[in-house]
């Protein structure tokens, strides 16, 4: 049984057409793996495949809307058809960004869209692929959550809820799969330099602030992905690549009341001064 799930894997990566997903696909290929690159945009998935082939690796593209169970089931069927070995690594990465309005003002359309991709997409991926990994007897799953899964930042209700759900699902699966040979890791970064805003629905002042913070503090997806795959190989449940993610994690647990008060005050008085 392989000791390191990220090495020589037969992998499925969702949202592999750009950003973190593309970085995952490329790094898995560099680590000797073969990759089925899934994305709702087939053209960008094919671009990722071309980049992997330039590295001398093997990859295939597949169009998949992860919010639809039947399409994730079709993705699993395609993996069995094209990959040279049974799937041993699943990266549930596909996601969208939403923010800028408080609960009660954010539209139900935005809620449903965000839940469908960010939460149901992860649920579908775990539901479909976990039995296959259990049958194989080894492998790994990385669910891409976010620091938003525990930071509870204002004006990001739908996004926060979906990422908290992805984190809770990962924690549950880690308990259920203990001793099975399958590693499960939740990736919880803060700002990563991807196109999540361009493909999402972050509006108003939140959009301007997001741009400024990303320019100043965003980490490259390549660094985030390396940390995540190495954490999976170590059997770590959580990976928080950035210092601020780890500080928020600790503050939320050690001083929860103070943390909640501080985030509320920043939201009420501080946002305009951060511009």
Short mmCIF file of N, CA and C in Angstrom, two decimals, residues 92-95 114-115 117-126 141-150 158-174 184-189 237-238 249:
data_model
loop_
_atom_site.label_atom_id
_atom_site.label_comp_id
_atom_site.label_asym_id
_atom_site.label_seq_id
_atom_site.Cartn_x
_atom_site.Cartn_y
_atom_site.Cartn_z
N UNK A 92 -11.55 17.45 -4.38
CA UNK A 92 -12.82 18.15 -4.52
C UNK A 92 -12.56 19.65 -4.38
N UNK A 93 -12.27 20.28 -5.50
CA UNK A 93 -11.80 21.66 -5.49
C UNK A 93 -12.79 22.66 -6.07
N UNK A 94 -13.64 22.26 -7.00
CA UNK A 94 -14.50 23.21 -7.71
C UNK A 94 -15.25 24.11 -6.73
N UNK A 95 -15.19 25.41 -6.97
CA UNK A 95 -15.85 26.33 -6.05
C UNK A 95 -16.02 27.70 -6.66
N UNK A 114 -24.40 28.98 -4.79
CA UNK A 114 -23.20 28.74 -3.99
C UNK A 114 -23.26 27.38 -3.30
N UNK A 115 -24.40 27.05 -2.71
CA UNK A 115 -24.55 25.75 -2.06
C UNK A 115 -24.39 24.62 -3.06
N UNK A 117 -22.59 24.37 -5.80
CA UNK A 117 -21.21 24.11 -6.24
C UNK A 117 -20.29 23.84 -5.05
N UNK A 118 -20.27 24.76 -4.09
CA UNK A 118 -19.28 24.67 -3.02
C UNK A 118 -19.55 23.56 -2.02
N UNK A 119 -20.82 23.27 -1.75
CA UNK A 119 -21.14 22.25 -0.76
C UNK A 119 -21.61 20.95 -1.42
N UNK A 120 -22.64 21.04 -2.24
CA UNK A 120 -23.12 19.81 -2.88
C UNK A 120 -22.07 19.22 -3.80
N UNK A 121 -21.24 20.06 -4.39
CA UNK A 121 -20.16 19.53 -5.23
C UNK A 121 -19.21 18.66 -4.43
N UNK A 122 -18.86 19.09 -3.24
CA UNK A 122 -17.98 18.30 -2.37
C UNK A 122 -18.70 17.04 -1.89
N UNK A 123 -19.97 17.21 -1.51
CA UNK A 123 -20.76 16.05 -1.07
C UNK A 123 -20.84 15.01 -2.18
N UNK A 124 -21.14 15.45 -3.39
CA UNK A 124 -21.24 14.51 -4.51
C UNK A 124 -19.91 13.80 -4.74
N UNK A 125 -18.82 14.54 -4.73
CA UNK A 125 -17.52 13.93 -4.94
C UNK A 125 -17.19 12.88 -3.89
N UNK A 126 -17.47 13.20 -2.64
CA UNK A 126 -17.20 12.24 -1.56
C UNK A 126 -18.14 11.04 -1.64
N UNK A 141 -8.21 11.87 -0.13
CA UNK A 141 -9.20 12.86 -0.54
C UNK A 141 -8.79 14.20 0.06
N UNK A 142 -8.74 15.22 -0.77
CA UNK A 142 -8.58 16.58 -0.27
C UNK A 142 -9.84 17.35 -0.63
N UNK A 143 -10.50 17.89 0.38
CA UNK A 143 -11.64 18.77 0.17
C UNK A 143 -11.16 20.21 0.36
N UNK A 144 -11.35 21.02 -0.66
CA UNK A 144 -10.90 22.40 -0.58
C UNK A 144 -11.97 23.21 0.14
N UNK A 145 -11.68 23.54 1.38
CA UNK A 145 -12.56 24.38 2.18
C UNK A 145 -12.00 25.80 2.12
N UNK A 146 -11.81 26.43 3.25
CA UNK A 146 -11.33 27.81 3.28
C UNK A 146 -11.23 28.23 4.73
N UNK A 147 -10.45 29.25 5.00
CA UNK A 147 -10.51 29.86 6.34
C UNK A 147 -11.92 30.36 6.63
N UNK A 148 -12.68 30.65 5.58
CA UNK A 148 -14.09 31.05 5.76
C UNK A 148 -14.91 29.97 6.45
N UNK A 149 -14.42 28.74 6.45
CA UNK A 149 -15.16 27.66 7.10
C UNK A 149 -15.24 27.85 8.60
N UNK A 150 -14.36 28.67 9.16
CA UNK A 150 -14.41 28.93 10.61
C UNK A 150 -14.28 30.40 10.98
N UNK A 158 -23.35 32.94 2.61
CA UNK A 158 -23.49 31.73 1.81
C UNK A 158 -22.16 31.02 1.63
N UNK A 159 -21.12 31.79 1.35
CA UNK A 159 -19.78 31.21 1.19
C UNK A 159 -19.32 30.54 2.48
N UNK A 160 -19.49 31.25 3.60
CA UNK A 160 -19.07 30.70 4.89
C UNK A 160 -19.78 29.38 5.19
N UNK A 161 -21.09 29.35 4.94
CA UNK A 161 -21.87 28.15 5.22
C UNK A 161 -21.38 26.97 4.39
N UNK A 162 -21.12 27.20 3.11
CA UNK A 162 -20.68 26.09 2.27
C UNK A 162 -19.32 25.56 2.70
N UNK A 163 -18.42 26.46 3.05
CA UNK A 163 -17.08 26.01 3.44
C UNK A 163 -17.08 25.36 4.82
N UNK A 164 -17.94 25.85 5.72
CA UNK A 164 -18.08 25.18 7.01
C UNK A 164 -18.62 23.77 6.83
N UNK A 165 -19.57 23.62 5.91
CA UNK A 165 -20.09 22.29 5.62
C UNK A 165 -19.03 21.38 5.05
N UNK A 166 -18.20 21.89 4.15
CA UNK A 166 -17.13 21.08 3.58
C UNK A 166 -16.13 20.65 4.65
N UNK A 167 -15.85 21.55 5.59
CA UNK A 167 -14.94 21.21 6.69
C UNK A 167 -15.55 20.14 7.59
N UNK A 168 -16.82 20.30 7.95
CA UNK A 168 -17.49 19.32 8.80
C UNK A 168 -17.54 17.95 8.12
N UNK A 169 -17.80 17.93 6.83
CA UNK A 169 -17.83 16.68 6.09
C UNK A 169 -16.46 16.00 6.13
N UNK A 170 -15.41 16.78 5.94
CA UNK A 170 -14.05 16.23 5.96
C UNK A 170 -13.72 15.64 7.33
N UNK A 171 -14.09 16.36 8.38
CA UNK A 171 -13.84 15.85 9.74
C UNK A 171 -14.60 14.56 9.99
N UNK A 172 -15.84 14.50 9.52
CA UNK A 172 -16.65 13.29 9.69
C UNK A 172 -16.02 12.12 8.95
N UNK A 173 -15.59 12.36 7.73
CA UNK A 173 -15.00 11.28 6.94
C UNK A 173 -13.68 10.81 7.52
N UNK A 174 -12.90 11.73 8.09
CA UNK A 174 -11.65 11.32 8.72
C UNK A 174 -11.90 10.33 9.84
N UNK A 184 -7.67 11.76 4.62
CA UNK A 184 -8.61 12.83 4.28
C UNK A 184 -8.08 14.14 4.86
N UNK A 185 -8.03 15.17 4.02
CA UNK A 185 -7.47 16.45 4.44
C UNK A 185 -8.39 17.58 3.99
N UNK A 186 -8.57 18.57 4.87
CA UNK A 186 -9.30 19.80 4.54
C UNK A 186 -8.28 20.91 4.30
N UNK A 187 -8.33 21.50 3.14
CA UNK A 187 -7.47 22.64 2.81
C UNK A 187 -8.20 23.92 3.17
N UNK A 188 -7.61 24.72 4.06
CA UNK A 188 -8.26 25.92 4.57
C UNK A 188 -7.36 27.13 4.42
N UNK A 189 -7.19 27.63 3.20
CA UNK A 189 -6.35 28.82 3.02
C UNK A 189 -7.14 30.11 3.24
N UNK A 237 -5.16 16.17 9.08
CA UNK A 237 -6.56 16.47 8.78
C UNK A 237 -6.73 17.88 8.25
N UNK A 238 -5.99 18.83 8.82
CA UNK A 238 -6.13 20.24 8.44
C UNK A 238 -4.82 20.73 7.82
N UNK A 249 -7.70 30.66 13.27
CA UNK A 249 -8.09 29.36 13.85
C UNK A 249 -7.91 29.37 15.37
#
